Amino acid sequence: MDTKDFYYDLPKELIAQTPIEPRDASRLMVLEKETGKVSHHHFRDILAYLKPGDCLILNDSRVLPARIYGVKEGTGAVVEFLLLTQKEHNVWEALAGPGKKAKVGARFSFGDGLMTGEVTDILPDGNRIVKFHCEENFFAVLDQIGQMPLPPYITEKLEDKERYQTVYSRELGSAAAPTAGLHFTPELLEEVKAKGVNIGFVTLHVGLGTFRPVNVEHIADHKMHSEHYELSPETAELINRTKQNGGRVISVGTTSCRTMESVAQKEGCIRASEGWTDIFIYPGYKFQVIDGLITNFHLPESTLIMLVSALAGRENVLNAYRIAVQEKYRFFSFGDAMLIL
């Protein structure tokens, strides 16, 4: 199967630049995976499609305000750093631009001196290793000076940093939001629970690789980036109990989906697990855990539209996307949602 098989034409004006208010006022397309039938709703209507005994699995990862600007010692040049992975205490792998101003030994001041940093190494892919120094807790300082690492297709300034966080986020570590969960409000989650639908959490820290294009002709040749996940004993027990009682496991987002399917592949069942996953789900994959998926509308030729196509069928998904374009749905991170059942 080729990458071009997952292309669709998207007018630029349909790429959502700002989040809608309130969160659950976004539109919701429901796609029946067996028939390909679609229907149109608002996200708050999702309650009608959930049944007592089902469970929703949410990713509770919280986005780091990982974009920071450093002033270079000696020259005053401004360099943008995007923190990717914490290597050890206050040592991070980061993207730096312009890179020529961030050579080994270069020192920078951040936030008018609240923090300093030194480039200690340059990796083969050009990423920098930076050691930071600050008097206060590193993450407290980062929260003061950092900006949200919004995807490159969002060019509008985000007024409220919390709008790029889910209302249930708690585990710091993502470079991008698990955006399917952005549609939930605290009130809607309470209504979900009141209906007898259980809620469980996994943690998968989303890497910037989620935005990397697929640059190979045949999708099987694509190498996925690796991301850290954790599935707790409580969530494992909830998933297994739901299955045993005939309920449906509905994943909120592709990250929650990849976590559960990774654990099932690695362990042979669902049990408490922690580790790194580079699972790549595309048509032909046999799902072992999830029965349904809440997700946003994804980029053409992306690994995410391939995952959705594995669940609902490529033709069904591409037809649904054509309808979404015709109906002027809002696309990508701040866009509308799709429920696949």
Short mmCIF file of N, CA, C and O in Angstrom, two decimals, residues 138-214:
data_model
loop_
_atom_site.label_atom_id
_atom_site.label_comp_id
_atom_site.label_asym_id
_atom_site.label_seq_id
_atom_site.Cartn_x
_atom_site.Cartn_y
_atom_site.Cartn_z
N PHE A 138 12.95 23.63 37.66
CA PHE A 138 13.03 23.81 36.21
C PHE A 138 11.64 23.94 35.59
O PHE A 138 11.40 24.82 34.75
N PHE A 139 10.71 23.08 35.98
CA PHE A 139 9.40 23.08 35.33
C PHE A 139 8.58 24.31 35.73
O PHE A 139 7.75 24.80 34.94
N ALA A 140 8.81 24.84 36.94
CA ALA A 140 8.14 26.08 37.34
C ALA A 140 8.63 27.25 36.48
O ALA A 140 7.83 28.10 36.05
N VAL A 141 9.93 27.29 36.22
CA VAL A 141 10.49 28.34 35.38
C VAL A 141 9.97 28.19 33.94
O VAL A 141 9.59 29.16 33.29
N LEU A 142 9.96 26.94 33.47
CA LEU A 142 9.49 26.68 32.10
C LEU A 142 8.04 27.15 31.94
O LEU A 142 7.67 27.70 30.89
N ASP A 143 7.23 26.95 32.98
CA ASP A 143 5.84 27.37 32.90
C ASP A 143 5.72 28.90 32.78
O ASP A 143 4.80 29.41 32.17
N GLN A 144 6.69 29.61 33.36
CA GLN A 144 6.70 31.08 33.29
C GLN A 144 7.14 31.59 31.92
O GLN A 144 6.58 32.54 31.40
N ILE A 145 8.18 30.97 31.35
CA ILE A 145 8.82 31.55 30.16
C ILE A 145 8.49 30.82 28.86
O ILE A 145 8.69 31.37 27.78
N GLY A 146 7.98 29.59 28.96
CA GLY A 146 7.79 28.78 27.76
C GLY A 146 6.49 29.07 27.03
O GLY A 146 5.52 29.56 27.61
N GLN A 147 6.49 28.77 25.75
CA GLN A 147 5.28 28.86 24.93
C GLN A 147 4.88 27.47 24.47
O GLN A 147 5.71 26.57 24.38
N MET A 148 3.59 27.32 24.17
CA MET A 148 3.10 26.02 23.71
C MET A 148 3.69 25.70 22.33
O MET A 148 3.72 26.56 21.44
N PRO A 149 4.14 24.46 22.14
CA PRO A 149 4.71 24.06 20.84
C PRO A 149 3.61 23.71 19.86
O PRO A 149 3.42 22.54 19.50
N LEU A 150 2.87 24.72 19.42
CA LEU A 150 1.75 24.46 18.52
C LEU A 150 2.25 23.87 17.20
O LEU A 150 3.37 24.17 16.76
N PRO A 151 1.44 23.05 16.56
CA PRO A 151 1.83 22.47 15.28
C PRO A 151 2.13 23.54 14.24
O PRO A 151 1.59 24.67 14.33
N PRO A 152 2.95 23.23 13.24
CA PRO A 152 3.35 24.24 12.25
C PRO A 152 2.21 24.80 11.42
O PRO A 152 2.33 25.89 10.87
N TYR A 153 1.09 24.07 11.33
CA TYR A 153 -0.03 24.56 10.52
C TYR A 153 -0.91 25.55 11.29
O TYR A 153 -1.85 26.10 10.74
N ILE A 154 -0.63 25.77 12.58
CA ILE A 154 -1.36 26.77 13.35
C ILE A 154 -0.50 28.03 13.43
O ILE A 154 0.60 28.01 14.01
N THR A 155 -0.97 29.09 12.82
CA THR A 155 -0.19 30.33 12.76
C THR A 155 -0.75 31.42 13.67
O THR A 155 -0.09 32.41 13.93
N GLU A 156 -1.98 31.24 14.18
CA GLU A 156 -2.56 32.22 15.10
C GLU A 156 -1.94 32.05 16.49
O GLU A 156 -1.61 30.94 16.90
N LYS A 157 -1.81 33.16 17.21
CA LYS A 157 -1.29 33.10 18.58
C LYS A 157 -2.36 32.53 19.52
O LYS A 157 -3.53 32.86 19.41
N LEU A 158 -1.93 31.64 20.42
CA LEU A 158 -2.85 31.05 21.39
C LEU A 158 -2.93 31.96 22.61
O LEU A 158 -1.93 32.18 23.28
N GLU A 159 -4.12 32.47 22.90
CA GLU A 159 -4.28 33.42 23.99
C GLU A 159 -4.21 32.74 25.36
O GLU A 159 -3.67 33.30 26.32
N ASP A 160 -4.75 31.54 25.46
CA ASP A 160 -4.81 30.82 26.74
C ASP A 160 -4.09 29.48 26.58
O ASP A 160 -4.57 28.59 25.88
N LYS A 161 -2.96 29.32 27.27
CA LYS A 161 -2.16 28.10 27.13
C LYS A 161 -2.96 26.84 27.50
O LYS A 161 -2.71 25.76 26.96
N GLU A 162 -3.92 26.99 28.41
CA GLU A 162 -4.68 25.80 28.85
C GLU A 162 -5.59 25.25 27.75
O GLU A 162 -6.05 24.12 27.85
N ARG A 163 -5.84 26.03 26.70
CA ARG A 163 -6.70 25.51 25.63
C ARG A 163 -5.97 24.49 24.75
O ARG A 163 -6.59 23.84 23.92
N TYR A 164 -4.65 24.36 24.94
CA TYR A 164 -3.92 23.29 24.26
C TYR A 164 -3.62 22.16 25.24
O TYR A 164 -2.71 21.37 25.03
N GLN A 165 -4.38 22.12 26.32
CA GLN A 165 -4.33 21.01 27.29
C GLN A 165 -5.73 20.42 27.41
O GLN A 165 -6.73 21.15 27.32
N THR A 166 -5.81 19.12 27.64
CA THR A 166 -7.10 18.53 28.00
C THR A 166 -7.42 18.93 29.44
O THR A 166 -6.52 19.26 30.22
N VAL A 167 -8.70 18.88 29.79
CA VAL A 167 -9.09 19.28 31.15
C VAL A 167 -8.65 18.25 32.18
O VAL A 167 -8.66 18.53 33.38
N TYR A 168 -8.23 17.07 31.72
CA TYR A 168 -7.79 16.02 32.65
C TYR A 168 -6.28 15.77 32.57
O TYR A 168 -5.78 14.78 33.11
N SER A 169 -5.54 16.64 31.91
CA SER A 169 -4.10 16.44 31.79
C SER A 169 -3.42 16.55 33.15
O SER A 169 -3.80 17.40 33.97
N ARG A 170 -2.42 15.69 33.41
CA ARG A 170 -1.74 15.76 34.71
C ARG A 170 -0.29 15.30 34.67
O ARG A 170 0.49 15.66 35.56
N GLU A 171 0.12 14.52 33.68
CA GLU A 171 1.47 13.98 33.63
C GLU A 171 2.29 14.77 32.61
O GLU A 171 2.14 14.57 31.40
N LEU A 172 3.16 15.67 33.07
CA LEU A 172 3.95 16.51 32.16
C LEU A 172 4.89 15.68 31.29
O LEU A 172 5.55 14.76 31.79
N GLY A 173 4.94 16.00 29.99
CA GLY A 173 5.91 15.29 29.17
C GLY A 173 5.68 15.33 27.67
O GLY A 173 6.54 14.91 26.92
N SER A 174 4.55 15.84 27.20
CA SER A 174 4.26 15.81 25.77
C SER A 174 4.77 17.06 25.05
O SER A 174 4.79 18.15 25.60
N ALA A 175 5.17 16.85 23.79
CA ALA A 175 5.55 17.95 22.92
C ALA A 175 4.38 18.38 22.05
O ALA A 175 4.49 19.33 21.28
N ALA A 176 3.26 17.69 22.15
CA ALA A 176 2.04 18.03 21.41
C ALA A 176 0.86 17.47 22.20
O ALA A 176 1.00 16.49 22.94
N ALA A 177 -0.29 18.08 22.05
CA ALA A 177 -1.46 17.66 22.81
C ALA A 177 -2.09 16.39 22.20
O ALA A 177 -2.09 16.23 20.98
N PRO A 178 -2.63 15.52 23.06
CA PRO A 178 -3.50 14.44 22.56
C PRO A 178 -4.86 15.06 22.23
O PRO A 178 -5.76 15.12 23.07
N THR A 179 -4.99 15.55 21.02
CA THR A 179 -6.03 16.54 20.70
C THR A 179 -7.46 16.01 20.69
O THR A 179 -8.40 16.80 20.81
N ALA A 180 -7.67 14.70 20.57
CA ALA A 180 -9.04 14.19 20.60
C ALA A 180 -9.72 14.51 21.92
O ALA A 180 -10.94 14.69 21.98
N GLY A 181 -8.92 14.62 22.98
CA GLY A 181 -9.49 14.90 24.29
C GLY A 181 -9.81 16.35 24.54
O GLY A 181 -10.43 16.69 25.56
N LEU A 182 -9.41 17.24 23.64
CA LEU A 182 -9.64 18.67 23.85
C LEU A 182 -11.13 19.03 23.85
O LEU A 182 -11.52 20.09 24.33
N HIS A 183 -11.97 18.13 23.34
CA HIS A 183 -13.40 18.41 23.22
C HIS A 183 -14.17 18.17 24.52
O HIS A 183 -15.32 18.59 24.64
N PHE A 184 -13.56 17.48 25.47
CA PHE A 184 -14.27 17.16 26.71
C PHE A 184 -14.21 18.32 27.70
O PHE A 184 -13.17 18.96 27.87
N THR A 185 -15.34 18.58 28.34
CA THR A 185 -15.42 19.50 29.47
C THR A 185 -15.56 18.66 30.75
O THR A 185 -15.97 17.50 30.69
N PRO A 186 -15.25 19.24 31.91
CA PRO A 186 -15.48 18.49 33.16
C PRO A 186 -16.93 18.05 33.30
O PRO A 186 -17.21 16.95 33.78
N GLU A 187 -17.85 18.93 32.88
CA GLU A 187 -19.27 18.60 33.01
C GLU A 187 -19.65 17.42 32.12
O GLU A 187 -20.42 16.53 32.54
N LEU A 188 -19.13 17.38 30.90
CA LEU A 188 -19.43 16.28 30.00
C LEU A 188 -18.87 14.96 30.53
O LEU A 188 -19.52 13.92 30.44
N LEU A 189 -17.68 15.01 31.11
CA LEU A 189 -17.10 13.79 31.68
C LEU A 189 -17.95 13.27 32.84
O LEU A 189 -18.11 12.05 33.01
N GLU A 190 -18.52 14.19 33.62
CA GLU A 190 -19.41 13.77 34.71
C GLU A 190 -20.68 13.12 34.15
O GLU A 190 -21.19 12.14 34.71
N GLU A 191 -21.19 13.67 33.06
CA GLU A 191 -22.38 13.07 32.42
C GLU A 191 -22.06 11.68 31.87
O GLU A 191 -22.90 10.78 31.91
N VAL A 192 -20.85 11.52 31.34
CA VAL A 192 -20.42 10.21 30.84
C VAL A 192 -20.44 9.19 31.97
O VAL A 192 -20.99 8.08 31.84
N LYS A 193 -19.88 9.58 33.12
CA LYS A 193 -19.83 8.67 34.26
C LYS A 193 -21.24 8.38 34.80
O LYS A 193 -21.54 7.24 35.18
N ALA A 194 -22.09 9.41 34.81
CA ALA A 194 -23.45 9.23 35.31
C ALA A 194 -24.25 8.25 34.45
O ALA A 194 -25.20 7.62 34.94
N LYS A 195 -23.85 8.10 33.20
CA LYS A 195 -24.54 7.16 32.30
C LYS A 195 -24.08 5.72 32.53
O LYS A 195 -24.62 4.79 31.92
N GLY A 196 -23.10 5.52 33.40
CA GLY A 196 -22.59 4.17 33.65
C GLY A 196 -21.43 3.79 32.76
O GLY A 196 -21.09 2.60 32.64
N VAL A 197 -20.81 4.79 32.14
CA VAL A 197 -19.63 4.57 31.31
C VAL A 197 -18.40 4.82 32.17
O VAL A 197 -18.29 5.89 32.80
N ASN A 198 -17.50 3.86 32.24
CA ASN A 198 -16.30 4.00 33.06
C ASN A 198 -15.21 4.77 32.31
O ASN A 198 -15.16 4.74 31.08
N ILE A 199 -14.37 5.44 33.07
CA ILE A 199 -13.27 6.22 32.49
C ILE A 199 -11.95 5.74 33.08
O ILE A 199 -11.81 5.60 34.30
N GLY A 200 -11.00 5.45 32.20
CA GLY A 200 -9.66 5.05 32.62
C GLY A 200 -8.62 5.91 31.91
O GLY A 200 -8.90 6.54 30.89
N PHE A 201 -7.42 5.90 32.47
CA PHE A 201 -6.35 6.75 31.93
C PHE A 201 -5.11 5.93 31.59
O PHE A 201 -4.75 4.99 32.31
N VAL A 202 -4.50 6.30 30.49
CA VAL A 202 -3.14 5.86 30.16
C VAL A 202 -2.31 7.12 29.98
O VAL A 202 -2.85 8.23 29.91
N THR A 203 -1.01 6.95 29.95
CA THR A 203 -0.12 8.09 29.67
C THR A 203 0.76 7.73 28.49
O THR A 203 1.46 6.71 28.52
N LEU A 204 0.69 8.52 27.43
CA LEU A 204 1.65 8.42 26.34
C LEU A 204 2.10 9.84 26.03
O LEU A 204 1.28 10.70 25.71
N HIS A 205 3.40 10.08 26.20
CA HIS A 205 3.94 11.41 25.94
C HIS A 205 4.16 11.58 24.44
O HIS A 205 4.99 10.90 23.84
N VAL A 206 3.39 12.48 23.85
CA VAL A 206 3.37 12.67 22.41
C VAL A 206 4.65 13.39 21.97
O VAL A 206 4.99 14.45 22.50
N GLY A 207 5.34 12.81 20.99
CA GLY A 207 6.54 13.43 20.46
C GLY A 207 6.24 14.24 19.21
O GLY A 207 5.18 14.11 18.61
N LEU A 208 7.20 15.08 18.82
CA LEU A 208 7.00 15.89 17.61
C LEU A 208 6.96 15.03 16.36
O LEU A 208 6.53 15.48 15.31
N GLY A 209 7.40 13.78 16.47
CA GLY A 209 7.32 12.87 15.33
C GLY A 209 5.91 12.69 14.83
O GLY A 209 5.69 12.27 13.69
N THR A 210 4.93 13.01 15.68
CA THR A 210 3.54 12.89 15.26
C THR A 210 3.22 13.81 14.08
O THR A 210 2.27 13.58 13.33
N PHE A 211 4.03 14.88 13.89
CA PHE A 211 3.80 15.80 12.78
C PHE A 211 4.72 15.52 11.60
O PHE A 211 4.63 16.19 10.57
N ARG A 212 5.64 14.57 11.74
CA ARG A 212 6.58 14.32 10.65
C ARG A 212 5.85 13.64 9.48
O ARG A 212 5.10 12.70 9.67
N PRO A 213 6.08 14.11 8.27
CA PRO A 213 5.42 13.49 7.12
C PRO A 213 5.99 12.11 6.83
O PRO A 213 7.11 11.78 7.23
N VAL A 214 5.19 11.31 6.13
CA VAL A 214 5.67 10.01 5.66
C VAL A 214 6.36 10.26 4.32
O VAL A 214 5.72 10.65 3.34
#
